[in-house]
Each structure stands twice: as C-alpha cells, then as structure tokens.
C-alpha cells in the first residue's frame, strides 16, 4: 500500500447535525460513496480511495457520532436516523445516481437506502453489512416490546455513565487498535489510530466515536419490512464476507436468497475488515465489479 495525498474535508447538515465527509476530488467522474462501519471513521477508506480516485469521484462520509461528525445530543443512532443522514448526503451532493461501497453498520444503512431508492444506486458493494443474522433478530422480537424497551433504557443509562476510555499516549491507542484486529499491518494500525483518536484536554487520547453508538435502537423495523427493502433492490450487488469474521455469512443463514441481484464472495484469511485484511484481492474484485 502506497502513501497518498489526503482528501479535502467538508460538512453537510442532516437533522441539525453537522456531519463530515471527505472528498478525493475528480468531480467530473462518476460519484462513488464509501461508507464506514460502527466505531470506525471515513479515513479508514484511504487506501481504497487512493486506488479508485482516478476513475471515480470518491466521497467518504463519517456517520453521526463517528470521526469528525457531530454527536447526536440525545444519543440517537437508530437506523432511521442513519438512513436519513445517508439520503441527505446524496440529496445534498445532488447526484442522480451513485455507486456505493459500504462496510458493516454502514453496509446495513446503505442496503436500506438502496432498497428505498433503487433508482438512485448504480452498483453496490456490501462488506458484511446486513445487521444481526435472522436467529438474533427473532430472539429480539420474541422478547416483546416491553422487555426490549426496558433493556434499551438500561443500556442507555449504562452508556451515559461510561466515560470514554483514555490512553496516556497515542501509541497506547495504537496498541489497542492492533489488539482489536490482528490482521492489520503496522502501517494500517498507525493510520487508523491517527485519524480515529483525538486528544483530550488533559493530554490523553480517546477514540472519536460516541459511546451511545453501541446501544442498538429498540425502534428498528421488523424483519419482514427489512426483507422487503432487500427485495426491492434492483442494481447489481456484490457481497463480500471474511471467513474468519464474527459476522455470519448470508449463504449460511439464507439471507442471500432475499437479494435478487446479489453475488457473494467469501475471503480466506480475512476477518470483519476484509478490505484491510486482504486488500489486494479486495481491490481486484471491486475493480472488476465496478467496471462498465
């Protein structure tokens, strides 16, 4: 992976929040949105953006509560808010159609956007981004709304009392990054830490994401409605899954069958962040899929 000149940082407004995105230039090229996942940030796409910036107008947004985007004052990170933010970005940029590569939580968001507005998406690469597998969703729904609301209140209260973890030095945060994903190279871990942590007033370092992003909203759509959005997707879809990931493959649980235009590729020796773990293979597959 080679070093690159960085992108420009920009803001757009969504539901009164100032949300950040970075722009890699080449505005006359077709628009390509790279959406990161939970507890991540837009600069985790830098290596991918560098490879694609010559042929695409690459835009990488920070989800609300992540990176350099503002935190929600009420700690609201439900899928409704996140999908609205994504739709607002596309609306603000003014594109008739976009191509999307999205990971994890960002993939979940982008998948729903693509089902809501199938006419707006040219092609879509989904990296482990379908949300909880069917058996987990069934367990959640079988608990009943009362139990789920009580649990949500307890989880929110716990999050409100949890202080952001502080690291004495940025090197300590880097070591934590390495522990979290053993597949990362030293260069990758260093870059992700530099852009993913900020300095506190007392000189320590903390990750940029809001603790509330870890609380799953109780008001999410029922599974049948989520499936209906999946079935409404009309563009070509490439699904990528790491065989060493904690995320269950949609081939194993049947979710792939709900996507009429999807093709699934599974990666050996790759975890949840397969676009970092198997970068060269990932770029080969993506370039082939995105080619006209």
mmCIF file of C-alpha atoms in Angstrom:
data_model
loop_
_atom_site.group_PDB
_atom_site.id
_atom_site.type_symbol
_atom_site.label_atom_id
_atom_site.label_comp_id
_atom_site.label_asym_id
_atom_site.label_seq_id
_atom_site.Cartn_x
_atom_site.Cartn_y
_atom_site.Cartn_z
ATOM 1 C CA UNK A 1 0.000 0.000 0.000
ATOM 2 C CA UNK A 2 1.439 3.333 -1.042
ATOM 3 C CA UNK A 3 1.202 6.689 0.681
ATOM 4 C CA UNK A 4 -1.213 9.241 -0.727
ATOM 5 C CA UNK A 5 -2.135 12.878 -0.719
ATOM 6 C CA UNK A 6 -5.101 13.377 1.557
ATOM 7 C CA UNK A 7 -8.631 14.446 0.656
ATOM 8 C CA UNK A 8 -10.441 17.680 1.490
ATOM 9 C CA UNK A 9 -12.814 17.791 4.463
ATOM 10 C CA UNK A 10 -16.377 19.083 4.050
ATOM 11 C CA UNK A 11 -19.623 19.391 6.024
ATOM 12 C CA UNK A 12 -23.288 18.845 5.296
ATOM 13 C CA UNK A 13 -26.319 19.323 7.546
ATOM 14 C CA UNK A 14 -28.655 16.482 8.478
ATOM 15 C CA UNK A 15 -31.315 16.805 11.178
ATOM 16 C CA UNK A 16 -29.440 19.849 12.524
ATOM 17 C CA UNK A 17 -26.195 17.907 12.903
ATOM 18 C CA UNK A 18 -23.029 18.986 11.105
ATOM 19 C CA UNK A 19 -21.745 15.811 9.525
ATOM 20 C CA UNK A 20 -18.318 15.380 7.987
ATOM 21 C CA UNK A 21 -17.283 13.859 4.681
ATOM 22 C CA UNK A 22 -14.015 13.850 2.789
ATOM 23 C CA UNK A 23 -13.785 14.412 -0.947
ATOM 24 C CA UNK A 24 -10.987 12.872 -3.011
ATOM 25 C CA UNK A 25 -11.501 15.187 -5.991
ATOM 26 C CA UNK A 26 -12.117 14.324 -9.651
ATOM 27 C CA UNK A 27 -15.647 15.846 -9.591
ATOM 28 C CA UNK A 28 -16.318 15.134 -13.291
ATOM 29 C CA UNK A 29 -16.049 11.372 -12.687
ATOM 30 C CA UNK A 30 -18.989 9.177 -11.575
ATOM 31 C CA UNK A 31 -19.758 9.509 -7.837
ATOM 32 C CA UNK A 32 -18.674 6.698 -5.516
ATOM 33 C CA UNK A 33 -19.619 6.775 -1.819
ATOM 34 C CA UNK A 34 -17.523 4.752 0.642
ATOM 35 C CA UNK A 35 -19.413 4.315 3.942
ATOM 36 C CA UNK A 36 -17.565 3.054 7.016
ATOM 37 C CA UNK A 37 -18.978 0.884 9.811
ATOM 38 C CA UNK A 38 -19.577 1.235 13.528
ATOM 39 C CA UNK A 39 -16.839 2.757 15.730
ATOM 40 C CA UNK A 40 -14.844 3.457 12.574
ATOM 41 C CA UNK A 41 -14.229 6.616 10.553
ATOM 42 C CA UNK A 42 -14.066 7.836 6.968
ATOM 43 C CA UNK A 43 -10.260 7.789 6.771
ATOM 44 C CA UNK A 44 -10.227 4.014 7.096
ATOM 45 C CA UNK A 45 -11.013 4.057 3.350
ATOM 46 C CA UNK A 46 -7.878 5.992 2.386
ATOM 47 C CA UNK A 47 -6.120 3.053 0.713
ATOM 48 C CA UNK A 48 -9.263 2.122 -1.226
ATOM 49 C CA UNK A 49 -9.933 5.737 -2.205
ATOM 50 C CA UNK A 50 -6.384 6.165 -3.476
ATOM 51 C CA UNK A 51 -6.833 3.179 -5.788
ATOM 52 C CA UNK A 52 -10.164 4.411 -7.162
ATOM 53 C CA UNK A 53 -9.801 8.193 -7.255
ATOM 54 C CA UNK A 54 -8.557 8.312 -10.859
ATOM 55 C CA UNK A 55 -11.766 6.788 -12.204
ATOM 56 C CA UNK A 56 -14.292 7.927 -9.604
ATOM 57 C CA UNK A 57 -15.343 10.977 -7.629
ATOM 58 C CA UNK A 58 -14.819 9.359 -4.227
ATOM 59 C CA UNK A 59 -16.806 10.664 -1.231
ATOM 60 C CA UNK A 60 -16.302 9.181 2.257
ATOM 61 C CA UNK A 61 -18.758 10.316 4.967
ATOM 62 C CA UNK A 62 -18.423 9.991 8.739
ATOM 63 C CA UNK A 63 -21.575 8.574 10.307
ATOM 64 C CA UNK A 64 -23.141 10.722 13.015
ATOM 65 C CA UNK A 65 -21.279 10.181 16.275
ATOM 66 C CA UNK A 66 -18.188 8.963 14.421
ATOM 67 C CA UNK A 67 -14.975 10.500 13.176
ATOM 68 C CA UNK A 68 -15.284 14.254 12.712
ATOM 69 C CA UNK A 69 -19.090 14.310 12.531
ATOM 70 C CA UNK A 70 -21.054 15.759 15.434
ATOM 71 C CA UNK A 71 -22.502 13.549 18.145
ATOM 72 C CA UNK A 72 -26.279 13.329 18.447
ATOM 73 C CA UNK A 73 -27.255 15.425 21.522
ATOM 74 C CA UNK A 74 -29.789 12.788 22.599
ATOM 75 C CA UNK A 75 -27.532 9.880 21.656
ATOM 76 C CA UNK A 76 -29.840 8.767 18.846
ATOM 77 C CA UNK A 77 -28.143 6.367 16.441
ATOM 78 C CA UNK A 78 -31.138 4.377 15.253
ATOM 79 C CA UNK A 79 -31.292 3.071 11.704
ATOM 80 C CA UNK A 80 -33.970 5.622 10.833
ATOM 81 C CA UNK A 81 -31.598 8.489 11.647
ATOM 82 C CA UNK A 82 -28.624 6.881 9.911
ATOM 83 C CA UNK A 83 -30.564 6.117 6.720
ATOM 84 C CA UNK A 84 -31.890 9.678 6.682
ATOM 85 C CA UNK A 85 -28.339 11.021 7.045
ATOM 86 C CA UNK A 86 -27.168 8.910 4.102
ATOM 87 C CA UNK A 87 -30.123 10.007 1.980
ATOM 88 C CA UNK A 88 -29.433 13.620 2.944
ATOM 89 C CA UNK A 89 -25.816 13.285 1.815
ATOM 90 C CA UNK A 90 -26.875 12.013 -1.613
ATOM 91 C CA UNK A 91 -29.503 14.767 -1.819
ATOM 92 C CA UNK A 92 -27.015 17.453 -0.765
ATOM 93 C CA UNK A 93 -24.429 16.329 -3.303
ATOM 94 C CA UNK A 94 -27.136 16.459 -5.978
ATOM 95 C CA UNK A 95 -26.332 13.226 -7.782
ATOM 96 C CA UNK A 96 -28.953 11.423 -9.844
ATOM 97 C CA UNK A 97 -27.197 8.102 -9.255
ATOM 98 C CA UNK A 98 -24.377 6.919 -7.017
ATOM 99 C CA UNK A 99 -22.288 3.786 -6.654
ATOM 100 C CA UNK A 100 -21.715 2.583 -3.081
ATOM 101 C CA UNK A 101 -19.155 0.528 -1.189
ATOM 102 C CA UNK A 102 -20.170 0.108 2.449
ATOM 103 C CA UNK A 103 -18.958 -1.882 5.448
ATOM 104 C CA UNK A 104 -20.726 -3.376 8.491
ATOM 105 C CA UNK A 105 -23.116 -0.818 10.049
ATOM 106 C CA UNK A 106 -22.559 1.387 7.020
ATOM 107 C CA UNK A 107 -23.495 -1.546 4.801
ATOM 108 C CA UNK A 108 -26.718 -2.031 6.737
ATOM 109 C CA UNK A 109 -27.526 1.652 6.252
ATOM 110 C CA UNK A 110 -26.629 1.661 2.562
ATOM 111 C CA UNK A 111 -28.587 -1.547 1.910
ATOM 112 C CA UNK A 112 -31.765 0.027 3.264
ATOM 113 C CA UNK A 113 -31.135 3.215 1.285
ATOM 114 C CA UNK A 114 -30.685 1.137 -1.875
ATOM 115 C CA UNK A 115 -33.983 -0.659 -1.244
ATOM 116 C CA UNK A 116 -35.782 2.616 -0.570
ATOM 117 C CA UNK A 117 -34.334 4.385 -3.602
ATOM 118 C CA UNK A 118 -33.351 1.658 -6.087
ATOM 119 C CA UNK A 119 -33.342 4.176 -8.917
ATOM 120 C CA UNK A 120 -30.558 6.136 -7.168
ATOM 121 C CA UNK A 121 -27.946 3.343 -6.969
ATOM 122 C CA UNK A 122 -25.895 2.129 -9.937
ATOM 123 C CA UNK A 123 -23.959 -0.661 -8.195
ATOM 124 C CA UNK A 124 -23.459 -1.658 -4.564
ATOM 125 C CA UNK A 125 -20.624 -3.480 -2.775
ATOM 126 C CA UNK A 126 -21.743 -4.697 0.663
ATOM 127 C CA UNK A 127 -18.964 -5.772 3.054
ATOM 128 C CA UNK A 128 -20.522 -7.743 5.934
ATOM 129 C CA UNK A 129 -23.318 -5.181 6.226
ATOM 130 C CA UNK A 130 -26.701 -6.798 6.803
ATOM 131 C CA UNK A 131 -27.098 -6.328 10.552
ATOM 132 C CA UNK A 132 -27.870 -9.144 13.010
ATOM 133 C CA UNK A 133 -28.493 -12.601 11.483
ATOM 134 C CA UNK A 134 -32.070 -13.963 11.417
ATOM 135 C CA UNK A 135 -31.846 -16.006 14.621
ATOM 136 C CA UNK A 136 -30.656 -12.972 16.608
ATOM 137 C CA UNK A 137 -33.424 -10.786 15.177
ATOM 138 C CA UNK A 138 -36.001 -13.483 16.030
ATOM 139 C CA UNK A 139 -34.741 -13.646 19.612
ATOM 140 C CA UNK A 140 -35.009 -9.872 19.928
ATOM 141 C CA UNK A 141 -38.536 -9.735 18.508
ATOM 142 C CA UNK A 142 -39.776 -12.687 20.563
ATOM 143 C CA UNK A 143 -38.876 -10.855 23.775
ATOM 144 C CA UNK A 144 -41.734 -8.422 23.244
ATOM 145 C CA UNK A 145 -41.662 -4.650 23.068
ATOM 146 C CA UNK A 146 -41.933 -4.129 26.834
ATOM 147 C CA UNK A 147 -38.842 -6.158 27.671
ATOM 148 C CA UNK A 148 -36.915 -4.630 24.800
ATOM 149 C CA UNK A 149 -37.789 -1.076 25.836
ATOM 150 C CA UNK A 150 -36.723 -1.744 29.425
ATOM 151 C CA UNK A 151 -33.442 -3.221 28.224
ATOM 152 C CA UNK A 152 -32.911 -0.235 25.945
ATOM 153 C CA UNK A 153 -33.419 2.175 28.851
ATOM 154 C CA UNK A 154 -30.923 0.231 30.958
ATOM 155 C CA UNK A 155 -28.406 0.170 28.109
ATOM 156 C CA UNK A 156 -28.774 3.910 27.522
ATOM 157 C CA UNK A 157 -28.228 4.633 31.208
ATOM 158 C CA UNK A 158 -25.114 2.473 31.246
ATOM 159 C CA UNK A 159 -23.799 4.295 28.192
ATOM 160 C CA UNK A 160 -24.488 7.651 29.828
ATOM 161 C CA UNK A 161 -22.289 6.687 32.779
ATOM 162 C CA UNK A 162 -19.463 5.229 30.762
ATOM 163 C CA UNK A 163 -16.551 7.605 30.400
ATOM 164 C CA UNK A 164 -14.617 7.432 27.127
ATOM 165 C CA UNK A 165 -11.535 5.300 27.606
ATOM 166 C CA UNK A 166 -8.401 7.393 27.884
ATOM 167 C CA UNK A 167 -4.964 6.349 26.656
ATOM 168 C CA UNK A 168 -1.894 8.013 28.088
ATOM 169 C CA UNK A 169 -0.286 8.223 24.658
ATOM 170 C CA UNK A 170 -1.382 7.770 21.080
ATOM 171 C CA UNK A 171 0.965 4.790 20.942
ATOM 172 C CA UNK A 172 -1.176 3.116 23.619
ATOM 173 C CA UNK A 173 -4.253 3.654 21.442
ATOM 174 C CA UNK A 174 -2.308 2.193 18.524
ATOM 175 C CA UNK A 175 -1.543 -0.924 20.575
ATOM 176 C CA UNK A 176 -5.251 -1.287 21.326
ATOM 177 C CA UNK A 177 -6.003 -0.998 17.610
ATOM 178 C CA UNK A 178 -3.541 -3.799 16.921
ATOM 179 C CA UNK A 179 -5.144 -5.986 19.603
ATOM 180 C CA UNK A 180 -8.605 -5.434 18.114
ATOM 181 C CA UNK A 181 -7.605 -6.667 14.658
ATOM 182 C CA UNK A 182 -4.528 -8.871 14.445
ATOM 183 C CA UNK A 183 -4.721 -8.889 10.628
ATOM 184 C CA UNK A 184 -3.724 -5.201 10.439
ATOM 185 C CA UNK A 185 -0.234 -4.249 9.361
ATOM 186 C CA UNK A 186 1.667 -1.718 11.482
ATOM 187 C CA UNK A 187 1.097 0.918 8.804
ATOM 188 C CA UNK A 188 -2.649 0.280 8.726
ATOM 189 C CA UNK A 189 -2.997 0.326 12.530
ATOM 190 C CA UNK A 190 -0.980 3.537 12.787
ATOM 191 C CA UNK A 191 -3.036 5.302 10.105
ATOM 192 C CA UNK A 192 -6.365 4.196 11.591
ATOM 193 C CA UNK A 193 -5.271 5.367 15.043
ATOM 194 C CA UNK A 194 -4.022 8.765 13.854
ATOM 195 C CA UNK A 195 -7.377 9.523 12.241
ATOM 196 C CA UNK A 196 -9.546 7.663 14.762
ATOM 197 C CA UNK A 197 -8.362 9.186 18.041
ATOM 198 C CA UNK A 198 -8.306 12.766 19.293
ATOM 199 C CA UNK A 199 -6.502 14.428 22.163
ATOM 200 C CA UNK A 200 -8.319 15.291 25.374
ATOM 201 C CA UNK A 201 -7.794 18.476 27.383
ATOM 202 C CA UNK A 202 -5.626 16.614 29.898
ATOM 203 C CA UNK A 203 -3.297 15.365 27.159
ATOM 204 C CA UNK A 204 -4.650 11.824 26.966
ATOM 205 C CA UNK A 205 -6.166 10.273 23.839
ATOM 206 C CA UNK A 206 -9.645 8.819 23.222
ATOM 207 C CA UNK A 207 -11.440 7.307 20.246
ATOM 208 C CA UNK A 208 -13.648 9.785 18.421
ATOM 209 C CA UNK A 209 -16.879 7.786 18.416
ATOM 210 C CA UNK A 210 -19.720 8.421 20.877
ATOM 211 C CA UNK A 211 -20.336 5.678 23.471
ATOM 212 C CA UNK A 212 -24.046 5.782 22.623
ATOM 213 C CA UNK A 213 -23.371 4.286 19.175
ATOM 214 C CA UNK A 214 -23.115 0.896 20.916
ATOM 215 C CA UNK A 215 -26.781 0.987 22.002
ATOM 216 C CA UNK A 216 -28.973 -0.693 19.375
ATOM 217 C CA UNK A 217 -32.260 1.124 18.839
ATOM 218 C CA UNK A 218 -35.410 -0.630 20.044
ATOM 219 C CA UNK A 219 -37.471 1.032 17.312
ATOM 220 C CA UNK A 220 -35.892 -0.763 14.356
ATOM 221 C CA UNK A 221 -38.083 -2.146 11.573
ATOM 222 C CA UNK A 222 -39.472 -5.665 11.942
ATOM 223 C CA UNK A 223 -37.596 -8.317 9.983
ATOM 224 C CA UNK A 224 -40.343 -8.636 7.365
ATOM 225 C CA UNK A 225 -40.017 -4.947 6.496
ATOM 226 C CA UNK A 226 -36.229 -5.157 6.302
ATOM 227 C CA UNK A 227 -36.528 -8.128 3.941
ATOM 228 C CA UNK A 228 -38.989 -6.167 1.794
ATOM 229 C CA UNK A 229 -36.348 -3.445 1.385
ATOM 230 C CA UNK A 230 -33.754 -6.051 0.403
ATOM 231 C CA UNK A 231 -36.104 -7.500 -2.198
ATOM 232 C CA UNK A 232 -36.698 -4.041 -3.688
ATOM 233 C CA UNK A 233 -33.044 -3.640 -4.700
ATOM 234 C CA UNK A 234 -32.601 -3.716 -8.462
ATOM 235 C CA UNK A 235 -28.932 -2.830 -9.034
ATOM 236 C CA UNK A 236 -26.071 -5.381 -9.169
ATOM 237 C CA UNK A 237 -24.866 -6.227 -5.639
ATOM 238 C CA UNK A 238 -21.519 -7.738 -4.658
ATOM 239 C CA UNK A 239 -21.479 -9.148 -1.112
ATOM 240 C CA UNK A 240 -18.097 -9.801 0.493
ATOM 241 C CA UNK A 241 -17.583 -11.813 3.690
ATOM 242 C CA UNK A 242 -14.454 -12.831 5.621
ATOM 243 C CA UNK A 243 -14.280 -16.484 6.616
ATOM 244 C CA UNK A 244 -12.572 -15.551 9.912
ATOM 245 C CA UNK A 245 -15.170 -12.917 10.773
ATOM 246 C CA UNK A 246 -17.604 -12.954 13.681
ATOM 247 C CA UNK A 247 -20.299 -11.914 11.189
ATOM 248 C CA UNK A 248 -22.349 -14.838 9.908
ATOM 249 C CA UNK A 249 -22.302 -15.401 6.155
ATOM 250 C CA UNK A 250 -25.618 -14.749 4.370
ATOM 251 C CA UNK A 251 -25.050 -18.014 2.498
ATOM 252 C CA UNK A 252 -25.216 -19.931 5.790
ATOM 253 C CA UNK A 253 -28.412 -18.335 7.109
ATOM 254 C CA UNK A 254 -30.274 -17.835 3.822
ATOM 255 C CA UNK A 255 -30.233 -14.047 3.683
ATOM 256 C CA UNK A 256 -28.550 -14.088 0.276
ATOM 257 C CA UNK A 257 -31.772 -15.539 -1.161
ATOM 258 C CA UNK A 258 -33.637 -12.289 -0.465
ATOM 259 C CA UNK A 259 -31.368 -10.361 -2.861
ATOM 260 C CA UNK A 260 -32.401 -10.964 -6.472
ATOM 261 C CA UNK A 261 -29.251 -9.397 -7.969
ATOM 262 C CA UNK A 262 -26.556 -10.327 -5.423
ATOM 263 C CA UNK A 263 -23.381 -12.379 -5.759
ATOM 264 C CA UNK A 264 -21.451 -13.484 -2.657
ATOM 265 C CA UNK A 265 -17.669 -13.898 -2.395
ATOM 266 C CA UNK A 266 -16.062 -15.233 0.788
ATOM 267 C CA UNK A 267 -12.450 -14.452 1.661
ATOM 268 C CA UNK A 268 -9.979 -16.859 3.234
ATOM 269 C CA UNK A 269 -7.657 -15.433 5.923
ATOM 270 C CA UNK A 270 -9.836 -12.369 6.452
ATOM 271 C CA UNK A 271 -11.926 -11.103 9.329
ATOM 272 C CA UNK A 272 -14.634 -8.475 9.552
ATOM 273 C CA UNK A 273 -12.459 -5.742 7.992
ATOM 274 C CA UNK A 274 -11.618 -7.821 4.932
ATOM 275 C CA UNK A 275 -10.904 -4.712 2.858
ATOM 276 C CA UNK A 276 -7.922 -4.203 5.174
ATOM 277 C CA UNK A 277 -7.074 -7.860 5.710
ATOM 278 C CA UNK A 278 -6.994 -8.873 2.041
ATOM 279 C CA UNK A 279 -6.546 -5.502 0.374
ATOM 280 C CA UNK A 280 -5.099 -6.617 -2.974
ATOM 281 C CA UNK A 281 -7.734 -9.276 -3.571
ATOM 282 C CA UNK A 282 -10.443 -6.879 -2.428
ATOM 283 C CA UNK A 283 -9.346 -4.214 -4.892
ATOM 284 C CA UNK A 284 -9.173 -6.736 -7.747
ATOM 285 C CA UNK A 285 -12.716 -7.938 -7.051
ATOM 286 C CA UNK A 286 -14.111 -4.437 -6.607
ATOM 287 C CA UNK A 287 -12.497 -3.017 -9.754
ATOM 288 C CA UNK A 288 -13.818 -5.928 -11.793
ATOM 289 C CA UNK A 289 -17.317 -5.462 -10.369
ATOM 290 C CA UNK A 290 -17.372 -1.688 -10.866
ATOM 291 C CA UNK A 291 -16.058 -1.812 -14.414
ATOM 292 C CA UNK A 292 -18.592 -0.721 -17.062
#
